mmCIF file of C-alpha atoms and ligand atoms in Angstrom:
data_model
loop_
_atom_site.group_PDB
_atom_site.id
_atom_site.type_symbol
_atom_site.label_atom_id
_atom_site.label_comp_id
_atom_site.label_asym_id
_atom_site.label_seq_id
_atom_site.Cartn_x
_atom_site.Cartn_y
_atom_site.Cartn_z
ATOM 1 C CA MET A 207 142.490 214.230 -44.964
ATOM 2 C CA ILE A 208 141.677 217.304 -42.843
ATOM 3 C CA ASN A 209 138.282 217.246 -41.195
ATOM 4 C CA LEU A 210 136.900 220.173 -39.250
ATOM 5 C CA THR A 211 133.619 219.379 -37.547
ATOM 6 C CA ASP A 212 131.291 221.910 -35.918
ATOM 7 C CA ILE A 213 134.112 224.308 -35.127
ATOM 8 C CA GLU A 214 133.371 227.372 -33.030
ATOM 9 C CA LYS A 215 135.994 229.859 -31.920
ATOM 10 C CA ARG A 216 135.415 232.640 -29.452
ATOM 11 C CA PHE A 217 138.086 234.934 -28.105
ATOM 12 C CA HIS A 218 137.945 236.453 -24.611
ATOM 13 C CA GLU A 219 135.213 234.002 -23.686
ATOM 14 C CA ASP A 220 132.868 234.990 -20.869
ATOM 15 C CA THR A 221 134.139 238.546 -20.773
ATOM 16 C CA PRO A 222 132.486 241.704 -22.130
ATOM 17 C CA ASN A 223 135.025 241.588 -24.992
ATOM 18 C CA GLU A 224 133.959 238.165 -26.214
ATOM 19 C CA THR A 225 134.071 237.823 -29.995
ATOM 20 C CA HIS A 226 132.660 234.950 -31.996
ATOM 21 C CA VAL A 227 135.172 234.570 -34.781
ATOM 22 C CA ILE A 228 134.461 231.124 -36.268
ATOM 23 C CA LYS A 229 130.862 229.950 -36.470
ATOM 24 C CA ASN A 230 129.683 226.399 -37.038
ATOM 25 C CA LEU A 231 132.447 225.661 -39.486
ATOM 26 C CA ASN A 232 132.513 222.288 -41.224
ATOM 27 C CA LEU A 233 135.164 221.487 -43.788
ATOM 28 C CA ARG A 234 136.429 218.285 -45.329
ATOM 29 C CA VAL A 235 139.690 218.610 -47.215
ATOM 30 C CA LYS A 236 140.680 215.696 -49.440
ATOM 31 C CA LYS A 237 144.235 214.593 -50.069
ATOM 32 C CA ASN A 238 145.783 216.633 -52.914
ATOM 33 C CA ASP A 239 143.073 219.285 -52.771
ATOM 34 C CA PHE A 240 144.283 222.782 -53.584
ATOM 35 C CA ILE A 241 141.758 225.067 -51.961
ATOM 36 C CA THR A 242 141.808 228.835 -52.392
ATOM 37 C CA ILE A 243 140.194 230.985 -49.706
ATOM 38 C CA ILE A 244 138.942 234.530 -50.080
ATOM 39 C CA GLY A 245 136.980 236.847 -47.825
ATOM 40 C CA SER A 246 137.089 240.344 -46.446
ATOM 41 C CA ASN A 247 139.353 241.513 -43.613
ATOM 42 C CA GLY A 248 138.441 239.876 -40.341
ATOM 43 C CA ALA A 249 136.411 237.099 -41.994
ATOM 44 C CA GLY A 250 138.319 234.474 -40.003
ATOM 45 C CA LYS A 251 140.685 233.112 -42.667
ATOM 46 C CA THR A 252 143.911 233.333 -40.662
ATOM 47 C CA THR A 253 142.058 232.045 -37.594
ATOM 48 C CA LEU A 254 141.085 228.987 -39.643
ATOM 49 C CA PHE A 255 144.783 228.365 -40.372
ATOM 50 C CA ASN A 256 145.636 228.931 -36.703
ATOM 51 C CA LEU A 257 143.110 226.233 -35.826
ATOM 52 C CA ILE A 258 144.443 223.769 -38.394
ATOM 53 C CA SER A 259 148.059 224.358 -37.388
ATOM 54 C CA GLY A 260 147.336 224.141 -33.650
ATOM 55 C CA ASN A 261 148.317 227.730 -32.925
ATOM 56 C CA ILE A 262 144.928 228.072 -31.234
ATOM 57 C CA ILE A 263 142.452 225.490 -29.914
ATOM 58 C CA PRO A 264 138.760 225.677 -30.892
ATOM 59 C CA SER A 265 136.165 226.638 -28.293
ATOM 60 C CA SER A 266 134.249 223.579 -29.438
ATOM 61 C CA GLY A 267 134.256 221.097 -32.278
ATOM 62 C CA LYS A 268 136.730 218.568 -33.561
ATOM 63 C CA ILE A 269 139.725 218.680 -35.898
ATOM 64 C CA SER A 270 141.194 215.504 -37.335
ATOM 65 C CA ILE A 271 144.070 215.071 -39.743
ATOM 66 C CA ASN A 272 144.662 211.730 -41.458
ATOM 67 C CA ASN A 273 141.933 210.238 -39.268
ATOM 68 C CA ARG A 274 143.692 211.256 -36.064
ATOM 69 C CA ASP A 275 142.014 213.583 -33.623
ATOM 70 C CA VAL A 276 144.420 216.529 -33.319
ATOM 71 C CA THR A 277 141.981 219.004 -31.762
ATOM 72 C CA LYS A 278 144.234 219.526 -28.769
ATOM 73 C CA SER A 279 147.536 218.469 -30.264
ATOM 74 C CA PRO A 280 150.129 221.251 -29.879
ATOM 75 C CA GLU A 281 151.447 223.292 -32.772
ATOM 76 C CA TYR A 282 155.019 221.930 -32.677
ATOM 77 C CA LYS A 283 153.739 218.389 -33.203
ATOM 78 C CA ARG A 284 151.584 219.375 -36.156
ATOM 79 C CA ALA A 285 154.458 221.394 -37.616
ATOM 80 C CA LYS A 286 156.090 218.092 -38.591
ATOM 81 C CA TYR A 287 153.572 217.625 -41.346
ATOM 82 C CA ILE A 288 152.236 221.164 -41.857
ATOM 83 C CA GLY A 289 154.212 223.858 -43.697
ATOM 84 C CA ARG A 290 152.936 227.402 -43.279
ATOM 85 C CA ILE A 291 153.950 230.527 -45.155
ATOM 86 C CA PHE A 292 152.937 234.053 -44.234
ATOM 87 C CA GLN A 293 152.530 237.320 -46.101
ATOM 88 C CA ASP A 294 155.705 238.884 -44.742
ATOM 89 C CA PRO A 295 158.790 237.637 -46.649
ATOM 90 C CA LEU A 296 160.886 238.406 -43.555
ATOM 91 C CA LEU A 297 159.095 235.806 -41.457
ATOM 92 C CA GLY A 298 160.042 232.654 -43.329
ATOM 93 C CA THR A 299 163.815 232.956 -43.207
ATOM 94 C CA ALA A 300 166.456 234.190 -40.752
ATOM 95 C CA SER A 301 168.013 237.451 -42.049
ATOM 96 C CA GLY A 302 171.385 237.174 -40.319
ATOM 97 C CA MET A 303 172.113 233.719 -41.693
ATOM 98 C CA THR A 304 173.322 232.495 -45.046
ATOM 99 C CA LEU A 305 171.048 230.850 -47.595
ATOM 100 C CA GLU A 306 172.660 227.475 -47.066
ATOM 101 C CA ASP A 307 172.370 227.653 -43.273
ATOM 102 C CA ASN A 308 168.730 228.648 -43.577
ATOM 103 C CA MET A 309 168.110 225.724 -45.891
ATOM 104 C CA MET A 310 169.911 223.327 -43.600
ATOM 105 C CA ILE A 311 167.827 224.277 -40.573
ATOM 106 C CA THR A 312 164.519 223.786 -42.360
ATOM 107 C CA TYR A 313 165.690 220.629 -44.039
ATOM 108 C CA LYS A 314 166.594 219.092 -40.693
ATOM 109 C CA LYS A 315 163.107 219.799 -39.440
ATOM 110 C CA GLY A 316 161.665 217.328 -41.930
ATOM 111 C CA PHE A 317 164.195 214.599 -41.241
ATOM 112 C CA LYS A 318 164.853 214.830 -37.528
ATOM 113 C CA TRP A 319 165.814 211.207 -37.168
ATOM 114 C CA LEU A 320 168.667 211.507 -39.650
ATOM 115 C CA LYS A 321 172.095 212.674 -38.661
ATOM 116 C CA ILE A 322 172.927 215.214 -41.327
ATOM 117 C CA SER A 323 175.342 218.061 -41.557
ATOM 118 C CA LEU A 324 176.094 220.726 -44.101
ATOM 119 C CA ASP A 325 178.676 218.799 -46.095
ATOM 120 C CA ARG A 326 179.488 218.867 -49.768
ATOM 121 C CA LYS A 327 176.715 216.468 -50.625
ATOM 122 C CA MET A 328 174.094 218.637 -48.884
ATOM 123 C CA ARG A 329 175.456 221.774 -50.562
ATOM 124 C CA ASP A 330 175.212 220.106 -53.953
ATOM 125 C CA TYR A 331 171.683 219.057 -53.175
ATOM 126 C CA PHE A 332 170.652 222.569 -52.075
ATOM 127 C CA LYS A 333 172.350 224.039 -55.109
ATOM 128 C CA GLN A 334 170.452 221.759 -57.421
ATOM 129 C CA GLU A 335 167.169 222.585 -55.654
ATOM 130 C CA LEU A 336 167.864 226.340 -55.863
ATOM 131 C CA VAL A 337 168.270 226.024 -59.636
ATOM 132 C CA ARG A 338 164.560 225.150 -59.720
ATOM 133 C CA LEU A 339 163.740 228.700 -58.608
ATOM 134 C CA ASP A 340 165.430 230.088 -61.704
ATOM 135 C CA MET A 341 166.629 233.153 -59.796
ATOM 136 C CA GLY A 342 170.379 232.539 -59.765
ATOM 137 C CA LEU A 343 170.297 231.887 -56.021
ATOM 138 C CA GLU A 344 172.396 228.739 -56.485
ATOM 139 C CA ASN A 345 175.367 231.088 -56.871
ATOM 140 C CA ARG A 346 174.591 233.046 -53.705
ATOM 141 C CA MET A 347 174.455 230.305 -51.107
ATOM 142 C CA LYS A 348 176.992 231.927 -48.812
ATOM 143 C CA GLU A 349 175.261 235.313 -48.808
ATOM 144 C CA ASN A 350 173.021 236.386 -45.983
ATOM 145 C CA VAL A 351 169.327 236.092 -46.718
ATOM 146 C CA SER A 352 168.960 239.799 -45.869
ATOM 147 C CA MET A 353 170.576 240.539 -49.250
ATOM 148 C CA LEU A 354 167.655 239.014 -51.168
ATOM 149 C CA SER A 355 164.599 240.816 -52.551
ATOM 150 C CA GLY A 356 161.149 240.102 -51.126
ATOM 151 C CA GLY A 357 160.259 237.906 -54.086
ATOM 152 C CA GLN A 358 163.498 235.941 -53.887
ATOM 153 C CA ARG A 359 163.041 235.521 -50.197
ATOM 154 C CA GLN A 360 159.487 234.289 -50.499
ATOM 155 C CA ALA A 361 160.526 231.861 -53.255
ATOM 156 C CA LEU A 362 163.290 230.582 -50.979
ATOM 157 C CA THR A 363 160.833 230.179 -48.100
ATOM 158 C CA LEU A 364 158.569 228.204 -50.397
ATOM 159 C CA LEU A 365 161.398 225.935 -51.500
ATOM 160 C CA MET A 366 162.621 225.440 -47.925
ATOM 161 C CA THR A 367 159.137 224.604 -46.740
ATOM 162 C CA VAL A 368 158.748 222.027 -49.483
ATOM 163 C CA LEU A 369 162.149 220.491 -48.685
ATOM 164 C CA SER A 370 161.047 220.013 -45.078
ATOM 165 C CA ASN A 371 158.671 217.446 -46.516
ATOM 166 C CA PRO A 372 155.228 218.531 -45.271
ATOM 167 C CA GLU A 373 151.974 216.849 -46.273
ATOM 168 C CA ILE A 374 149.934 220.011 -45.863
ATOM 169 C CA LEU A 375 150.773 223.490 -47.070
ATOM 170 C CA LEU A 376 149.043 226.572 -45.602
ATOM 171 C CA LEU A 377 149.670 229.748 -47.582
ATOM 172 C CA ASP A 378 148.434 232.935 -45.926
ATOM 173 C CA GLU A 379 148.513 235.667 -48.611
ATOM 174 C CA HIS A 380 152.073 234.616 -49.391
ATOM 175 C CA THR A 381 152.272 236.760 -52.531
ATOM 176 C CA ALA A 382 150.450 239.843 -51.203
ATOM 177 C CA ALA A 383 153.595 241.789 -50.314
ATOM 178 C CA LEU A 384 155.167 241.241 -53.744
ATOM 179 C CA ASP A 385 154.894 243.308 -56.914
ATOM 180 C CA PRO A 386 152.754 241.680 -59.658
ATOM 181 C CA ARG A 387 155.742 240.263 -61.529
ATOM 182 C CA ASN A 388 157.254 238.605 -58.467
ATOM 183 C CA ALA A 389 153.820 237.498 -57.283
ATOM 184 C CA ALA A 390 153.355 235.705 -60.610
ATOM 185 C CA ILE A 391 156.773 234.026 -60.330
ATOM 186 C CA VAL A 392 156.076 232.835 -56.796
ATOM 187 C CA MET A 393 152.605 231.598 -57.842
ATOM 188 C CA ASP A 394 154.158 229.595 -60.701
ATOM 189 C CA LEU A 395 156.612 228.027 -58.287
ATOM 190 C CA THR A 396 153.804 227.342 -55.846
ATOM 191 C CA ASN A 397 151.857 225.405 -58.463
ATOM 192 C CA LYS A 398 154.961 223.524 -59.547
ATOM 193 C CA PHE A 399 155.824 222.467 -55.995
ATOM 194 C CA ILE A 400 152.269 221.524 -55.066
ATOM 195 C CA GLN A 401 152.043 219.210 -58.060
ATOM 196 C CA GLY A 402 155.590 217.858 -57.828
ATOM 197 C CA HIS A 403 155.287 216.999 -54.147
ATOM 198 C CA SER A 404 151.560 216.084 -54.007
ATOM 199 C CA LEU A 405 150.892 218.662 -51.325
ATOM 200 C CA THR A 406 147.436 219.195 -49.913
ATOM 201 C CA THR A 407 147.152 222.969 -49.980
ATOM 202 C CA LEU A 408 145.003 225.765 -48.613
ATOM 203 C CA MET A 409 145.806 229.228 -49.924
ATOM 204 C CA ILE A 410 144.351 232.460 -48.555
ATOM 205 C CA THR A 411 144.452 235.320 -51.032
ATOM 206 C CA HIS A 412 142.951 238.754 -51.445
ATOM 207 C CA ASN A 413 143.436 238.392 -55.152
ATOM 208 C CA MET A 414 140.158 237.074 -56.554
ATOM 209 C CA LYS A 415 141.725 236.294 -59.893
ATOM 210 C CA HIS A 416 144.350 234.105 -58.241
ATOM 211 C CA ALA A 417 141.656 232.384 -56.207
ATOM 212 C CA ILE A 418 139.712 231.593 -59.381
ATOM 213 C CA GLU A 419 142.687 230.629 -61.557
ATOM 214 C CA HIS A 420 144.426 228.322 -59.103
ATOM 215 C CA GLY A 421 143.355 225.220 -57.251
ATOM 216 C CA ASN A 422 140.420 222.825 -57.577
ATOM 217 C CA ARG A 423 138.127 224.334 -54.953
ATOM 218 C CA LEU A 424 137.316 227.838 -53.747
ATOM 219 C CA LEU A 425 135.920 228.969 -50.421
ATOM 220 C CA MET A 426 134.634 232.388 -49.510
ATOM 221 C CA MET A 427 134.490 233.247 -45.823
ATOM 222 C CA ASP A 428 132.453 236.012 -44.255
ATOM 223 C CA GLY A 429 131.813 236.735 -40.592
ATOM 224 C CA GLY A 430 133.456 233.494 -39.468
ATOM 225 C CA GLU A 431 131.463 231.259 -41.823
ATOM 226 C CA ILE A 432 132.150 229.566 -45.115
ATOM 227 C CA ILE A 433 129.460 231.087 -47.319
ATOM 228 C CA ILE A 434 130.617 229.888 -50.738
ATOM 229 C CA ASP A 435 132.202 226.524 -51.557
ATOM 230 C CA ILE A 436 132.744 225.754 -55.217
ATOM 231 C CA GLU A 437 134.764 223.024 -56.889
ATOM 232 C CA GLY A 438 135.432 221.163 -60.102
ATOM 233 C CA GLU A 439 133.737 222.277 -63.324
ATOM 234 C CA GLU A 440 131.725 224.957 -61.551
ATOM 235 C CA LYS A 441 134.951 226.510 -60.298
ATOM 236 C CA LYS A 442 136.475 226.434 -63.766
ATOM 237 C CA ASN A 443 133.592 228.553 -65.056
ATOM 238 C CA LEU A 444 133.757 231.107 -62.262
ATOM 239 C CA THR A 445 134.347 234.792 -62.856
ATOM 240 C CA THR A 446 134.949 237.640 -60.445
ATOM 241 C CA ALA A 447 131.545 239.087 -61.356
ATOM 242 C CA LYS A 448 129.803 235.790 -60.609
ATOM 243 C CA LEU A 449 131.454 235.551 -57.208
ATOM 244 C CA VAL A 450 130.472 239.087 -56.311
ATOM 245 C CA SER A 451 126.851 238.488 -57.284
ATOM 246 C CA MET A 452 126.749 235.182 -55.386
ATOM 247 C CA PHE A 453 127.955 237.043 -52.315
ATOM 248 C CA SER A 454 125.188 239.649 -52.628
ATOM 249 C CA GLU A 455 122.541 236.985 -53.065
ATOM 250 C CA ILE A 456 123.662 235.049 -50.007
ATOM 251 C CA ARG A 457 124.322 237.984 -47.728
ATOM 252 C CA LYS A 458 121.598 240.285 -49.093
ATOM 253 C CA LYS A 459 124.111 243.100 -49.178
ATOM 254 C CA GLU A 460 126.615 244.535 -51.588
ATOM 255 C CA PHE A 461 130.054 243.008 -51.725
ATOM 256 C CA GLU A 462 132.582 245.431 -50.301
ATOM 257 C CA THR A 463 134.316 246.535 -53.459
ATOM 258 C CA ASP A 464 137.654 246.267 -51.859
ATOM 259 C CA GLU A 465 140.074 247.631 -54.425
ATOM 260 C CA VAL A 466 142.682 245.029 -53.640
ATOM 261 C CA LEU A 467 140.155 242.273 -54.054
ATOM 262 C CA LEU A 468 138.976 243.331 -57.473
ATOM 263 C CA ALA A 469 141.695 245.376 -59.088
ATOM 264 C CA ARG A 470 144.378 242.829 -59.795
HETATM 265 N N1 ATP B 950 144.280 236.003 -30.881
HETATM 266 C C1 ATP B 950 143.197 236.749 -31.058
HETATM 267 N N2 ATP B 950 142.589 237.343 -30.039
HETATM 268 C C2 ATP B 950 141.477 238.088 -30.196
HETATM 269 N N3 ATP B 950 140.867 238.273 -31.395
HETATM 270 C C3 ATP B 950 141.421 237.699 -32.464
HETATM 271 C C4 ATP B 950 142.617 236.908 -32.366
HETATM 272 N N4 ATP B 950 142.928 236.455 -33.605
HETATM 273 C C5 ATP B 950 141.992 236.955 -34.429
HETATM 274 N N5 ATP B 950 141.077 237.690 -33.754
HETATM 275 C C6 ATP B 950 139.907 238.361 -34.331
HETATM 276 O O1 ATP B 950 139.247 237.419 -35.139
HETATM 277 C C7 ATP B 950 138.697 238.025 -36.296
HETATM 278 C C8 ATP B 950 139.169 237.277 -37.514
HETATM 279 O O2 ATP B 950 140.559 237.515 -37.692
HETATM 280 P P1 ATP B 950 141.427 236.811 -38.825
HETATM 281 O O3 ATP B 950 142.816 237.221 -38.586
HETATM 282 O O4 ATP B 950 141.119 235.368 -38.824
HETATM 283 O O5 ATP B 950 140.833 237.469 -40.126
HETATM 284 P P2 ATP B 950 141.283 237.323 -41.649
HETATM 285 O O6 ATP B 950 140.118 236.793 -42.382
HETATM 286 O O7 ATP B 950 142.554 236.562 -41.712
HETATM 287 O O8 ATP B 950 141.505 238.840 -42.069
HETATM 288 P P3 ATP B 950 142.630 239.532 -42.980
HETATM 289 O O9 ATP B 950 142.139 239.401 -44.382
HETATM 290 O O10 ATP B 950 142.620 240.947 -42.528
HETATM 291 O O11 ATP B 950 143.935 238.853 -42.726
HETATM 292 C C9 ATP B 950 139.116 239.476 -36.245
HETATM 293 O O12 ATP B 950 138.053 240.233 -35.759
HETATM 294 C C10 ATP B 950 140.268 239.480 -35.279
HETATM 295 O O13 ATP B 950 140.379 240.690 -34.618
HETATM 296 MG MG1 MG B 951 144.512 237.036 -42.308
#
């Protein structure tokens, strides 16, 4: 479904500040894959998402989605079928607007050709969708989003993204700013939505346990390359210790025992 072929990305090309951020990256994502991605800071994970979403264009190589070459297709066009969620709960929703207005705006994005307005039918629909979050938000539809907690807000962003009807979901550490309890709630919802809406998903996380527990395939990036790619049964049998020792074998160096990466 998503094919990245021989992707290279350099920033500040042909200047003394040139950096080579993505190196010879090849990745084939199948429909309904749920791929978790780990790797240290600066490994190139977010850059990979920027390339897939069209936020940046590769220095060389080809990106195709559903057999269409989108290498140079602009971000707003890809946004029709790609939903992206970031770490910061404030980014996904507009603070000064009510829940229902926020939901309406995102919903319209997925169904541009339809003439829809926030009438009773839409409100009922949003209400019924909000019940799925199990956070009581269905009774707070006229409140501003700024009144919600980080976890509630991220859950709402997730729901809104799903309602905009994407085929591909890109999650960039979307639970990292939440406390463990809220992170677990949002992860449960994430799994539920991915399955319920057959979303093809890539999820970046610094939480190794999450990366192992969720999804059908796991990638580890380091220095702009995919150095570990594990799926199916082999992924089911993975442990944090195994991943760390695989890293050392491949890179001939110790895995940075990043507290965040290992602690949770
Ligand atoms: N627009 C840009 N211009 C210049 N350099 C960039 C740009 N975007 C990313 N980089 C550089 O590319 C490298 C990879 O960054 P990226 O954000 O992809 O890392 P990451 O794996 O997402 O890290 P983190 O876990 O910290 O989020 C970094 O060295 C970063 O400074
Ligand atoms: Mg990042």
